């Protein structure tokens, strides 16, 4: 499996699907030599590579009804819908400790995708080159326009990686991954429509981000078309929700999120034999 990558899409709270899939992978001791994630996908991937079963579930389900995690009051106080300090400092450092040492020392490559606010282009950060800044980079990759502030890192202003590279399949291929497993957070057949907010409200803080937002749907759909073409060629295995669940990016219903997590687990279990055959080719 030296030439096989794992590509993790973002999607806010829809990332609970990815969490369920990765939980099943951990139960089968399945780890990929190369993992690249975007936003929530990167966050889920971090706990997967730190070998902490149950952590993604605990972090994202046990705290989802906590106002410090997600609430309108966060936005009123800090202009952040998600409590970024709470999620990327309080939780990993005190409430549900994150095993950074295991992640850093694991044999897998791990890349976090973010968007450069000045150029609008993706920037990829490998764990081995940024060992002391993993939480900061995960925060940057998850910082959505309008609901979170950009993050400054090494003289770059960074935001949500999904703006510039929502499903970084081409990056994985360019890094030598001849086969890739891709976890999507929307069912097959989904294509993004033009954003309503970007049509009405301009993102003035970073003009290049605003420009990217207006064409984001087009770039996303082109990426999906490329992805499905790669699947037809036999070098990509796609795992996506097997049924549609009404889950918003900022979903707060614990029951719905639990259902999505369980769907990820069961989809992975149902497709595991097929996946094993793909990896064995």
PDB file of C-alpha atoms in Angstrom:
ATOM      1  CA  UNK A   1       0.000   0.000   0.000  1.00  0.00           C
ATOM      2  CA  UNK A   2       3.000   2.302  -0.296  1.00  0.00           C
ATOM      3  CA  UNK A   3       1.422   4.137  -3.223  1.00  0.00           C
ATOM      4  CA  UNK A   4      -2.106   4.446  -1.771  1.00  0.00           C
ATOM      5  CA  UNK A   5      -3.543   7.638  -0.314  1.00  0.00           C
ATOM      6  CA  UNK A   6      -6.561   8.486   1.818  1.00  0.00           C
ATOM      7  CA  UNK A   7      -8.315  11.744   0.863  1.00  0.00           C
ATOM      8  CA  UNK A   8     -10.759  13.274   3.357  1.00  0.00           C
ATOM      9  CA  UNK A   9     -13.307  15.895   2.312  1.00  0.00           C
ATOM     10  CA  UNK A  10     -14.500  18.566   4.768  1.00  0.00           C
ATOM     11  CA  UNK A  11     -18.102  19.586   5.377  1.00  0.00           C
ATOM     12  CA  UNK A  12     -18.417  20.865   8.944  1.00  0.00           C
ATOM     13  CA  UNK A  13     -20.585  18.594  11.076  1.00  0.00           C
ATOM     14  CA  UNK A  14     -21.112  16.312   8.086  1.00  0.00           C
ATOM     15  CA  UNK A  15     -17.603  15.160   8.941  1.00  0.00           C
ATOM     16  CA  UNK A  16     -19.243  12.792  11.448  1.00  0.00           C
ATOM     17  CA  UNK A  17     -19.697  10.469   8.488  1.00  0.00           C
ATOM     18  CA  UNK A  18     -15.936  10.443   7.967  1.00  0.00           C
ATOM     19  CA  UNK A  19     -15.472   9.878  11.697  1.00  0.00           C
ATOM     20  CA  UNK A  20     -17.616   6.744  11.505  1.00  0.00           C
ATOM     21  CA  UNK A  21     -15.718   5.400   8.503  1.00  0.00           C
ATOM     22  CA  UNK A  22     -12.344   6.024  10.137  1.00  0.00           C
ATOM     23  CA  UNK A  23     -13.530   4.420  13.367  1.00  0.00           C
ATOM     24  CA  UNK A  24     -14.229   1.239  11.439  1.00  0.00           C
ATOM     25  CA  UNK A  25     -10.839   1.455   9.730  1.00  0.00           C
ATOM     26  CA  UNK A  26      -9.202   1.673  13.155  1.00  0.00           C
ATOM     27  CA  UNK A  27     -11.138  -1.387  14.339  1.00  0.00           C
ATOM     28  CA  UNK A  28      -9.624  -3.257  11.383  1.00  0.00           C
ATOM     29  CA  UNK A  29      -6.145  -1.797  11.953  1.00  0.00           C
ATOM     30  CA  UNK A  30      -6.283  -0.219   8.486  1.00  0.00           C
ATOM     31  CA  UNK A  31      -3.971   2.763   8.083  1.00  0.00           C
ATOM     32  CA  UNK A  32      -2.895   4.414   4.859  1.00  0.00           C
ATOM     33  CA  UNK A  33       0.687   5.590   4.269  1.00  0.00           C
ATOM     34  CA  UNK A  34      -0.535   8.961   3.012  1.00  0.00           C
ATOM     35  CA  UNK A  35      -3.489  10.916   4.429  1.00  0.00           C
ATOM     36  CA  UNK A  36      -4.603  14.356   3.286  1.00  0.00           C
ATOM     37  CA  UNK A  37      -7.582  16.172   4.759  1.00  0.00           C
ATOM     38  CA  UNK A  38      -9.549  19.364   4.433  1.00  0.00           C
ATOM     39  CA  UNK A  39     -11.264  21.190   7.305  1.00  0.00           C
ATOM     40  CA  UNK A  40     -13.364  18.650   9.261  1.00  0.00           C
ATOM     41  CA  UNK A  41     -11.716  15.882   7.239  1.00  0.00           C
ATOM     42  CA  UNK A  42      -8.297  16.961   8.488  1.00  0.00           C
ATOM     43  CA  UNK A  43      -9.579  17.073  12.073  1.00  0.00           C
ATOM     44  CA  UNK A  44     -11.021  13.568  11.822  1.00  0.00           C
ATOM     45  CA  UNK A  45      -7.836  12.348  10.156  1.00  0.00           C
ATOM     46  CA  UNK A  46      -5.703  13.674  13.007  1.00  0.00           C
ATOM     47  CA  UNK A  47      -7.479  11.560  15.652  1.00  0.00           C
ATOM     48  CA  UNK A  48      -7.391   8.572  13.289  1.00  0.00           C
ATOM     49  CA  UNK A  49      -3.610   8.799  12.920  1.00  0.00           C
ATOM     50  CA  UNK A  50      -3.128   9.452  16.632  1.00  0.00           C
ATOM     51  CA  UNK A  51      -4.682   5.998  17.161  1.00  0.00           C
ATOM     52  CA  UNK A  52      -7.427   7.236  19.502  1.00  0.00           C
ATOM     53  CA  UNK A  53     -10.560   5.136  18.932  1.00  0.00           C
ATOM     54  CA  UNK A  54     -13.718   6.908  20.005  1.00  0.00           C
ATOM     55  CA  UNK A  55     -12.113  10.348  20.196  1.00  0.00           C
ATOM     56  CA  UNK A  56     -13.791  11.809  17.112  1.00  0.00           C
ATOM     57  CA  UNK A  57     -17.162  10.634  18.379  1.00  0.00           C
ATOM     58  CA  UNK A  58     -16.591  12.031  21.853  1.00  0.00           C
ATOM     59  CA  UNK A  59     -15.343  15.422  20.674  1.00  0.00           C
ATOM     60  CA  UNK A  60     -18.044  15.991  18.093  1.00  0.00           C
ATOM     61  CA  UNK A  61     -21.045  14.420  19.796  1.00  0.00           C
ATOM     62  CA  UNK A  62     -20.528  14.963  23.514  1.00  0.00           C
ATOM     63  CA  UNK A  63     -19.954  18.692  23.070  1.00  0.00           C
ATOM     64  CA  UNK A  64     -22.267  19.524  20.178  1.00  0.00           C
ATOM     65  CA  UNK A  65     -24.970  20.829  22.533  1.00  0.00           C
ATOM     66  CA  UNK A  66     -22.424  22.861  24.523  1.00  0.00           C
ATOM     67  CA  UNK A  67     -22.733  26.551  23.663  1.00  0.00           C
ATOM     68  CA  UNK A  68     -18.962  26.897  23.801  1.00  0.00           C
ATOM     69  CA  UNK A  69     -18.734  24.464  20.893  1.00  0.00           C
ATOM     70  CA  UNK A  70     -21.413  25.821  18.562  1.00  0.00           C
ATOM     71  CA  UNK A  71     -23.879  28.620  19.183  1.00  0.00           C
ATOM     72  CA  UNK A  72     -25.169  31.976  18.065  1.00  0.00           C
ATOM     73  CA  UNK A  73     -23.748  33.500  21.248  1.00  0.00           C
ATOM     74  CA  UNK A  74     -20.254  32.590  20.008  1.00  0.00           C
ATOM     75  CA  UNK A  75     -20.929  34.563  16.869  1.00  0.00           C
ATOM     76  CA  UNK A  76     -22.259  37.558  18.782  1.00  0.00           C
ATOM     77  CA  UNK A  77     -19.263  37.605  21.117  1.00  0.00           C
ATOM     78  CA  UNK A  78     -16.416  36.676  18.772  1.00  0.00           C
ATOM     79  CA  UNK A  79     -17.895  36.605  15.248  1.00  0.00           C
ATOM     80  CA  UNK A  80     -17.334  32.830  15.314  1.00  0.00           C
ATOM     81  CA  UNK A  81     -20.229  30.391  15.042  1.00  0.00           C
ATOM     82  CA  UNK A  82     -17.999  27.565  16.261  1.00  0.00           C
ATOM     83  CA  UNK A  83     -15.986  28.274  19.412  1.00  0.00           C
ATOM     84  CA  UNK A  84     -12.568  27.963  17.821  1.00  0.00           C
ATOM     85  CA  UNK A  85     -10.584  28.466  21.053  1.00  0.00           C
ATOM     86  CA  UNK A  86     -12.753  25.884  22.773  1.00  0.00           C
ATOM     87  CA  UNK A  87     -12.451  23.347  19.928  1.00  0.00           C
ATOM     88  CA  UNK A  88      -8.750  23.743  19.164  1.00  0.00           C
ATOM     89  CA  UNK A  89      -7.392  24.518  22.646  1.00  0.00           C
ATOM     90  CA  UNK A  90      -9.699  23.631  25.543  1.00  0.00           C
ATOM     91  CA  UNK A  91     -10.863  20.279  24.165  1.00  0.00           C
ATOM     92  CA  UNK A  92      -7.556  18.796  22.867  1.00  0.00           C
ATOM     93  CA  UNK A  93      -5.410  20.134  25.704  1.00  0.00           C
ATOM     94  CA  UNK A  94      -7.697  19.555  28.670  1.00  0.00           C
ATOM     95  CA  UNK A  95     -11.108  17.970  28.124  1.00  0.00           C
ATOM     96  CA  UNK A  96     -10.371  15.198  25.596  1.00  0.00           C
ATOM     97  CA  UNK A  97      -6.561  15.105  25.344  1.00  0.00           C
ATOM     98  CA  UNK A  98      -5.150  14.688  21.879  1.00  0.00           C
ATOM     99  CA  UNK A  99      -2.144  12.371  21.547  1.00  0.00           C
ATOM    100  CA  UNK A 100       0.086  14.623  19.483  1.00  0.00           C
ATOM    101  CA  UNK A 101       3.190  12.522  20.091  1.00  0.00           C
ATOM    102  CA  UNK A 102       1.599   9.451  18.530  1.00  0.00           C
ATOM    103  CA  UNK A 103       0.471  11.460  15.511  1.00  0.00           C
ATOM    104  CA  UNK A 104       3.919  12.979  15.009  1.00  0.00           C
ATOM    105  CA  UNK A 105       5.699   9.644  15.427  1.00  0.00           C
ATOM    106  CA  UNK A 106       3.280   7.608  13.316  1.00  0.00           C
ATOM    107  CA  UNK A 107       4.790   6.353  10.035  1.00  0.00           C
ATOM    108  CA  UNK A 108       2.079   7.907   7.858  1.00  0.00           C
ATOM    109  CA  UNK A 109       2.355  11.155   5.982  1.00  0.00           C
ATOM    110  CA  UNK A 110      -0.354  13.600   7.051  1.00  0.00           C
ATOM    111  CA  UNK A 111      -1.154  16.772   5.127  1.00  0.00           C
ATOM    112  CA  UNK A 112      -3.515  19.558   6.190  1.00  0.00           C
ATOM    113  CA  UNK A 113      -5.036  21.676   3.426  1.00  0.00           C
ATOM    114  CA  UNK A 114      -5.667  25.403   3.895  1.00  0.00           C
ATOM    115  CA  UNK A 115      -6.322  28.353   1.583  1.00  0.00           C
ATOM    116  CA  UNK A 116      -3.982  31.331   1.287  1.00  0.00           C
ATOM    117  CA  UNK A 117      -6.130  34.441   1.720  1.00  0.00           C
ATOM    118  CA  UNK A 118      -3.885  36.610  -0.474  1.00  0.00           C
ATOM    119  CA  UNK A 119      -3.538  34.287  -3.455  1.00  0.00           C
ATOM    120  CA  UNK A 120      -6.652  32.146  -3.122  1.00  0.00           C
ATOM    121  CA  UNK A 121      -4.487  29.087  -3.753  1.00  0.00           C
ATOM    122  CA  UNK A 122      -4.235  25.983  -1.572  1.00  0.00           C
ATOM    123  CA  UNK A 123      -1.348  25.490   0.795  1.00  0.00           C
ATOM    124  CA  UNK A 124      -0.486  22.024   2.085  1.00  0.00           C
ATOM    125  CA  UNK A 125       1.209  21.480   5.429  1.00  0.00           C
ATOM    126  CA  UNK A 126       2.872  18.149   6.204  1.00  0.00           C
ATOM    127  CA  UNK A 127       2.983  17.086   9.852  1.00  0.00           C
ATOM    128  CA  UNK A 128       6.725  16.406   9.899  1.00  0.00           C
ATOM    129  CA  UNK A 129       7.491  20.019   8.940  1.00  0.00           C
ATOM    130  CA  UNK A 130       4.970  21.565  11.344  1.00  0.00           C
ATOM    131  CA  UNK A 131       5.094  19.392  14.452  1.00  0.00           C
ATOM    132  CA  UNK A 132       4.442  22.195  16.932  1.00  0.00           C
ATOM    133  CA  UNK A 133       1.599  23.763  14.954  1.00  0.00           C
ATOM    134  CA  UNK A 134      -0.835  20.938  14.164  1.00  0.00           C
ATOM    135  CA  UNK A 135      -3.725  22.434  16.169  1.00  0.00           C
ATOM    136  CA  UNK A 136      -3.132  25.856  14.647  1.00  0.00           C
ATOM    137  CA  UNK A 137      -3.163  24.425  11.127  1.00  0.00           C
ATOM    138  CA  UNK A 138      -6.289  22.364  11.793  1.00  0.00           C
ATOM    139  CA  UNK A 139      -7.931  25.552  12.984  1.00  0.00           C
ATOM    140  CA  UNK A 140      -6.837  27.391   9.851  1.00  0.00           C
ATOM    141  CA  UNK A 141      -8.128  24.616   7.604  1.00  0.00           C
ATOM    142  CA  UNK A 142     -11.487  24.781   9.416  1.00  0.00           C
ATOM    143  CA  UNK A 143     -11.903  28.574   9.475  1.00  0.00           C
ATOM    144  CA  UNK A 144     -14.914  29.261   7.287  1.00  0.00           C
ATOM    145  CA  UNK A 145     -15.563  32.715   5.825  1.00  0.00           C
ATOM    146  CA  UNK A 146     -18.316  34.720   7.584  1.00  0.00           C
ATOM    147  CA  UNK A 147     -18.255  32.515  10.707  1.00  0.00           C
ATOM    148  CA  UNK A 148     -14.559  32.435  11.682  1.00  0.00           C
ATOM    149  CA  UNK A 149     -11.473  34.607  11.390  1.00  0.00           C
ATOM    150  CA  UNK A 150      -8.455  33.812   9.261  1.00  0.00           C
ATOM    151  CA  UNK A 151      -5.365  32.396  10.953  1.00  0.00           C
ATOM    152  CA  UNK A 152      -1.877  33.830  10.516  1.00  0.00           C
ATOM    153  CA  UNK A 153       0.842  31.225  10.062  1.00  0.00           C
ATOM    154  CA  UNK A 154       4.381  31.778   8.787  1.00  0.00           C
ATOM    155  CA  UNK A 155       3.468  35.170   7.291  1.00  0.00           C
ATOM    156  CA  UNK A 156       0.408  33.801   5.507  1.00  0.00           C
ATOM    157  CA  UNK A 157      -3.246  34.418   6.305  1.00  0.00           C
ATOM    158  CA  UNK A 158      -5.069  31.104   6.040  1.00  0.00           C
ATOM    159  CA  UNK A 159      -8.691  29.974   5.887  1.00  0.00           C
ATOM    160  CA  UNK A 160     -10.804  26.908   5.107  1.00  0.00           C
ATOM    161  CA  UNK A 161      -9.021  24.529   2.753  1.00  0.00           C
ATOM    162  CA  UNK A 162     -12.271  23.673   1.010  1.00  0.00           C
ATOM    163  CA  UNK A 163     -12.352  27.082  -0.657  1.00  0.00           C
ATOM    164  CA  UNK A 164      -9.409  26.238  -2.911  1.00  0.00           C
ATOM    165  CA  UNK A 165      -9.151  22.423  -2.879  1.00  0.00           C
ATOM    166  CA  UNK A 166     -12.288  20.766  -1.460  1.00  0.00           C
ATOM    167  CA  UNK A 167     -11.241  17.206  -2.344  1.00  0.00           C
ATOM    168  CA  UNK A 168      -7.439  17.165  -2.801  1.00  0.00           C
ATOM    169  CA  UNK A 169      -7.266  14.097  -5.011  1.00  0.00           C
ATOM    170  CA  UNK A 170      -4.893  15.738  -7.504  1.00  0.00           C
ATOM    171  CA  UNK A 171      -2.478  16.708  -4.731  1.00  0.00           C
ATOM    172  CA  UNK A 172      -2.371  13.080  -3.596  1.00  0.00           C
ATOM    173  CA  UNK A 173      -1.723  11.942  -7.153  1.00  0.00           C
ATOM    174  CA  UNK A 174       0.976  14.568  -7.665  1.00  0.00           C
ATOM    175  CA  UNK A 175       2.632  13.294  -4.485  1.00  0.00           C
ATOM    176  CA  UNK A 176       2.914   9.849  -6.040  1.00  0.00           C
ATOM    177  CA  UNK A 177      -0.235   8.131  -4.807  1.00  0.00           C
ATOM    178  CA  UNK A 178      -1.223   5.931  -7.742  1.00  0.00           C
ATOM    179  CA  UNK A 179      -4.340   4.674  -5.948  1.00  0.00           C
ATOM    180  CA  UNK A 180      -6.566   6.679  -3.619  1.00  0.00           C
ATOM    181  CA  UNK A 181      -9.455   6.072  -1.276  1.00  0.00           C
ATOM    182  CA  UNK A 182     -11.688   9.139  -1.043  1.00  0.00           C
ATOM    183  CA  UNK A 183     -14.263   9.727   1.687  1.00  0.00           C
ATOM    184  CA  UNK A 184     -16.997  12.173   0.689  1.00  0.00           C
ATOM    185  CA  UNK A 185     -19.523  13.682   3.091  1.00  0.00           C
ATOM    186  CA  UNK A 186     -22.391  14.002   0.602  1.00  0.00           C
ATOM    187  CA  UNK A 187     -24.115  11.102  -1.188  1.00  0.00           C
ATOM    188  CA  UNK A 188     -23.365  10.213  -4.779  1.00  0.00           C
ATOM    189  CA  UNK A 189     -25.302  12.356  -7.215  1.00  0.00           C
ATOM    190  CA  UNK A 190     -24.816  15.519  -5.192  1.00  0.00           C
ATOM    191  CA  UNK A 191     -23.490  18.564  -7.015  1.00  0.00           C
ATOM    192  CA  UNK A 192     -23.034  21.978  -5.466  1.00  0.00           C
ATOM    193  CA  UNK A 193     -25.239  24.891  -6.494  1.00  0.00           C
ATOM    194  CA  UNK A 194     -24.097  28.545  -6.630  1.00  0.00           C
ATOM    195  CA  UNK A 195     -23.771  29.898  -3.101  1.00  0.00           C
ATOM    196  CA  UNK A 196     -26.577  32.162  -1.943  1.00  0.00           C
ATOM    197  CA  UNK A 197     -24.528  34.052   0.626  1.00  0.00           C
ATOM    198  CA  UNK A 198     -21.683  34.858  -1.766  1.00  0.00           C
ATOM    199  CA  UNK A 199     -24.216  36.333  -4.180  1.00  0.00           C
ATOM    200  CA  UNK A 200     -25.667  38.689  -1.584  1.00  0.00           C
ATOM    201  CA  UNK A 201     -22.784  39.452   0.790  1.00  0.00           C
ATOM    202  CA  UNK A 202     -19.242  40.277  -0.246  1.00  0.00           C
ATOM    203  CA  UNK A 203     -16.424  38.906   1.887  1.00  0.00           C
ATOM    204  CA  UNK A 204     -14.515  42.161   2.205  1.00  0.00           C
ATOM    205  CA  UNK A 205     -11.770  41.061   4.613  1.00  0.00           C
ATOM    206  CA  UNK A 206      -9.990  39.100   1.884  1.00  0.00           C
ATOM    207  CA  UNK A 207     -11.004  40.017  -1.697  1.00  0.00           C
ATOM    208  CA  UNK A 208      -9.353  36.933  -3.182  1.00  0.00           C
ATOM    209  CA  UNK A 209     -11.363  34.677  -0.869  1.00  0.00           C
ATOM    210  CA  UNK A 210     -14.504  36.488  -2.002  1.00  0.00           C
ATOM    211  CA  UNK A 211     -13.538  35.838  -5.611  1.00  0.00           C
ATOM    212  CA  UNK A 212     -13.007  32.156  -4.895  1.00  0.00           C
ATOM    213  CA  UNK A 213     -16.344  31.858  -3.105  1.00  0.00           C
ATOM    214  CA  UNK A 214     -18.262  33.056  -6.155  1.00  0.00           C
ATOM    215  CA  UNK A 215     -16.903  30.209  -8.299  1.00  0.00           C
ATOM    216  CA  UNK A 216     -16.467  27.617  -5.571  1.00  0.00           C
ATOM    217  CA  UNK A 217     -19.463  25.563  -6.697  1.00  0.00           C
ATOM    218  CA  UNK A 218     -18.026  25.262 -10.190  1.00  0.00           C
ATOM    219  CA  UNK A 219     -14.625  24.148  -8.939  1.00  0.00           C
ATOM    220  CA  UNK A 220     -16.227  21.646  -6.563  1.00  0.00           C
ATOM    221  CA  UNK A 221     -18.363  20.101  -9.293  1.00  0.00           C
ATOM    222  CA  UNK A 222     -15.386  19.862 -11.656  1.00  0.00           C
ATOM    223  CA  UNK A 223     -13.468  18.067  -8.918  1.00  0.00           C
ATOM    224  CA  UNK A 224     -16.325  15.586  -8.475  1.00  0.00           C
ATOM    225  CA  UNK A 225     -16.428  14.903 -12.210  1.00  0.00           C
ATOM    226  CA  UNK A 226     -12.687  14.287 -12.214  1.00  0.00           C
ATOM    227  CA  UNK A 227     -13.046  12.029  -9.188  1.00  0.00           C
ATOM    228  CA  UNK A 228     -15.744   9.871 -10.766  1.00  0.00           C
ATOM    229  CA  UNK A 229     -13.665   9.614 -13.926  1.00  0.00           C
ATOM    230  CA  UNK A 230     -10.742   8.358 -11.857  1.00  0.00           C
ATOM    231  CA  UNK A 231     -13.037   5.814 -10.267  1.00  0.00           C
ATOM    232  CA  UNK A 232     -14.025   4.511 -13.703  1.00  0.00           C
ATOM    233  CA  UNK A 233     -10.348   4.112 -14.537  1.00  0.00           C
ATOM    234  CA  UNK A 234      -9.958   1.883 -11.497  1.00  0.00           C
ATOM    235  CA  UNK A 235      -7.425   3.900  -9.512  1.00  0.00           C
ATOM    236  CA  UNK A 236      -9.840   5.531  -7.034  1.00  0.00           C
ATOM    237  CA  UNK A 237     -12.209   4.030  -4.455  1.00  0.00           C
ATOM    238  CA  UNK A 238     -14.984   6.377  -3.352  1.00  0.00           C
ATOM    239  CA  UNK A 239     -16.863   6.007  -0.100  1.00  0.00           C
ATOM    240  CA  UNK A 240     -19.907   8.287   0.302  1.00  0.00           C
ATOM    241  CA  UNK A 241     -23.046   8.248   2.472  1.00  0.00           C
ATOM    242  CA  UNK A 242     -25.275   5.443   1.220  1.00  0.00           C
ATOM    243  CA  UNK A 243     -28.394   7.430   2.004  1.00  0.00           C
ATOM    244  CA  UNK A 244     -29.327  11.074   2.391  1.00  0.00           C
ATOM    245  CA  UNK A 245     -29.574  12.422   5.912  1.00  0.00           C
ATOM    246  CA  UNK A 246     -30.652  16.012   6.451  1.00  0.00           C
ATOM    247  CA  UNK A 247     -27.451  17.263   8.086  1.00  0.00           C
ATOM    248  CA  UNK A 248     -26.363  20.895   7.900  1.00  0.00           C
ATOM    249  CA  UNK A 249     -22.785  22.112   8.068  1.00  0.00           C
ATOM    250  CA  UNK A 250     -23.596  23.548  11.505  1.00  0.00           C
ATOM    251  CA  UNK A 251     -25.964  20.747  12.587  1.00  0.00           C
ATOM    252  CA  UNK A 252     -26.702  20.642  16.337  1.00  0.00           C
ATOM    253  CA  UNK A 253     -29.063  17.674  16.551  1.00  0.00           C
ATOM    254  CA  UNK A 254     -27.155  15.024  18.451  1.00  0.00           C
ATOM    255  CA  UNK A 255     -29.512  12.294  17.225  1.00  0.00           C
ATOM    256  CA  UNK A 256     -28.987  13.205  13.564  1.00  0.00           C
ATOM    257  CA  UNK A 257     -25.233  13.360  14.025  1.00  0.00           C
ATOM    258  CA  UNK A 258     -25.193  10.007  15.797  1.00  0.00           C
ATOM    259  CA  UNK A 259     -27.133   8.538  12.866  1.00  0.00           C
ATOM    260  CA  UNK A 260     -24.591   9.988  10.430  1.00  0.00           C
ATOM    261  CA  UNK A 261     -21.679   8.585  12.438  1.00  0.00           C
ATOM    262  CA  UNK A 262     -23.306   5.146  12.524  1.00  0.00           C
ATOM    263  CA  UNK A 263     -23.954   5.365   8.786  1.00  0.00           C
ATOM    264  CA  UNK A 264     -20.238   5.927   8.214  1.00  0.00           C
ATOM    265  CA  UNK A 265     -19.351   2.916  10.323  1.00  0.00           C
ATOM    266  CA  UNK A 266     -21.859   0.623   8.616  1.00  0.00           C
ATOM    267  CA  UNK A 267     -20.991   1.850   5.108  1.00  0.00           C
ATOM    268  CA  UNK A 268     -17.326   1.101   5.791  1.00  0.00           C
ATOM    269  CA  UNK A 269     -18.210  -2.318   7.158  1.00  0.00           C
ATOM    270  CA  UNK A 270     -20.446  -3.121   4.172  1.00  0.00           C
ATOM    271  CA  UNK A 271     -17.803  -2.061   1.645  1.00  0.00           C
ATOM    272  CA  UNK A 272     -14.755  -3.377   3.442  1.00  0.00           C
ATOM    273  CA  UNK A 273     -14.395  -6.541   1.388  1.00  0.00           C
ATOM    274  CA  UNK A 274     -14.647  -4.516  -1.812  1.00  0.00           C
ATOM    275  CA  UNK A 275     -12.152  -2.008  -0.433  1.00  0.00           C
ATOM    276  CA  UNK A 276      -9.750  -4.793   0.497  1.00  0.00           C
ATOM    277  CA  UNK A 277      -9.931  -6.123  -3.052  1.00  0.00           C
ATOM    278  CA  UNK A 278      -9.163  -2.632  -4.398  1.00  0.00           C
ATOM    279  CA  UNK A 279      -6.154  -2.260  -2.106  1.00  0.00           C
ATOM    280  CA  UNK A 280      -4.870  -5.706  -3.023  1.00  0.00           C
ATOM    281  CA  UNK A 281      -4.734  -5.081  -6.780  1.00  0.00           C
TER     282      UNK A 281
END
